[in-house]
Amino acid sequence: MEVVGNEMALLDTDSVISFHDGPSKLEALILGLCLEGEGAVSINLQEYRLSPGVLVVALPNQIIEHR
């Protein structure tokens, strides 16, 4: 994890997954870009498929879960 100032953190996939086990309601804006591989993320109980080039945006107070 790399912290930029006190308002932004840059994380790789392993870091993000290790923060939370199960659904989490975060008080932050999350921008995620899939660079390789495939996966899924759930935002407010709606599942989205991830593949290279897909950008994920989660707003503060939304429930997010990496699958």
C-alpha positions as a LaTeX table, in Angstrom:
\begin{tabular}{lrrr}
\hline
Residue & $x$ (\AA) & $y$ (\AA) & $z$ (\AA) \\
\hline
Met1 & 0.00 & 0.00 & 0.00 \\
Glu2 & 1.22 & 3.47 & $-0.86$ \\
Val3 & $-0.32$ & 6.46 & 0.92 \\
Val4 & $-0.42$ & 9.79 & $-0.89$ \\
Gly5 & $-0.99$ & 12.63 & 1.55 \\
Asn6 & $-3.64$ & 11.79 & 4.14 \\
Glu7 & $-6.59$ & 11.41 & 1.76 \\
Met8 & $-5.58$ & 8.84 & $-0.86$ \\
Ala9 & $-4.13$ & 5.33 & $-0.76$ \\
Leu10 & $-2.95$ & 3.23 & $-3.72$ \\
Leu11 & $-3.49$ & $-0.51$ & $-3.23$ \\
Asp12 & $-2.92$ & $-3.65$ & $-5.24$ \\
Thr13 & $-5.48$ & $-6.46$ & $-5.35$ \\
Asp14 & $-3.92$ & $-8.49$ & $-2.54$ \\
Ser15 & $-3.97$ & $-5.47$ & $-0.21$ \\
Val16 & $-7.63$ & $-4.70$ & $-0.92$ \\
Ile17 & $-8.76$ & $-8.29$ & $-0.39$ \\
Ser18 & $-6.86$ & $-8.61$ & 2.89 \\
Phe19 & $-8.57$ & $-5.54$ & 4.43 \\
His20 & $-12.05$ & $-7.04$ & 4.61 \\
Asp21 & $-13.50$ & $-10.51$ & 4.90 \\
Gly22 & $-17.03$ & $-10.27$ & 3.55 \\
Pro23 & $-19.21$ & $-7.28$ & 2.69 \\
Ser24 & $-18.08$ & $-3.90$ & 4.00 \\
Lys25 & $-19.62$ & $-0.46$ & 4.12 \\
Leu26 & $-16.79$ & 1.97 & 3.52 \\
Glu27 & $-16.68$ & 5.71 & 4.09 \\
Ala28 & $-14.55$ & 6.33 & 1.01 \\
Leu29 & $-14.72$ & 6.63 & $-2.74$ \\
Ile30 & $-13.21$ & 3.58 & $-4.42$ \\
Leu31 & $-11.90$ & 3.51 & $-7.97$ \\
Gly32 & $-10.66$ & 0.14 & $-9.18$ \\
Leu33 & $-9.27$ & $-0.83$ & $-12.57$ \\
Cys34 & $-8.93$ & $-4.48$ & $-13.57$ \\
Leu35 & $-5.61$ & $-4.90$ & $-15.39$ \\
Glu36 & $-5.58$ & $-8.66$ & $-15.86$ \\
Gly37 & $-7.56$ & $-11.79$ & $-15.01$ \\
Glu38 & $-11.22$ & $-11.99$ & $-14.12$ \\
Gly39 & $-13.32$ & $-11.72$ & $-11.00$ \\
Ala40 & $-16.44$ & $-10.23$ & $-9.53$ \\
Val41 & $-17.38$ & $-7.47$ & $-7.16$ \\
Ser42 & $-20.69$ & $-6.82$ & $-5.46$ \\
Ile43 & $-21.80$ & $-3.22$ & $-4.88$ \\
Asn44 & $-25.02$ & $-2.78$ & $-2.87$ \\
Leu45 & $-25.76$ & $-6.48$ & $-3.45$ \\
Gln46 & $-25.56$ & $-6.10$ & $-7.27$ \\
Glu47 & $-22.83$ & $-8.31$ & $-8.77$ \\
Tyr48 & $-20.53$ & $-7.04$ & $-11.52$ \\
Arg49 & $-18.03$ & $-9.09$ & $-13.55$ \\
Leu50 & $-14.46$ & $-7.85$ & $-13.76$ \\
Ser51 & $-12.16$ & $-8.31$ & $-16.74$ \\
Pro52 & $-9.21$ & $-6.32$ & $-18.14$ \\
Gly53 & $-10.15$ & $-2.70$ & $-18.78$ \\
Val54 & $-13.21$ & $-2.64$ & $-16.50$ \\
Leu55 & $-13.35$ & 0.34 & $-14.12$ \\
Val56 & $-15.19$ & $-0.05$ & $-10.80$ \\
Val57 & $-16.56$ & 2.99 & $-8.96$ \\
Ala58 & $-18.00$ & 2.62 & $-5.45$ \\
Leu59 & $-19.27$ & 5.71 & $-3.65$ \\
Pro60 & $-19.03$ & 6.38 & 0.09 \\
Asn61 & $-21.50$ & 4.36 & 2.20 \\
Gln62 & $-22.11$ & 1.74 & $-0.47$ \\
Ile63 & $-21.69$ & $-1.91$ & 0.52 \\
Ile64 & $-18.88$ & $-3.57$ & $-1.41$ \\
Glu65 & $-17.63$ & $-7.16$ & $-1.48$ \\
His66 & $-14.88$ & $-8.69$ & $-3.62$ \\
Arg67 & $-15.75$ & $-12.21$ & $-4.82$ \\
\hline
\end{tabular}
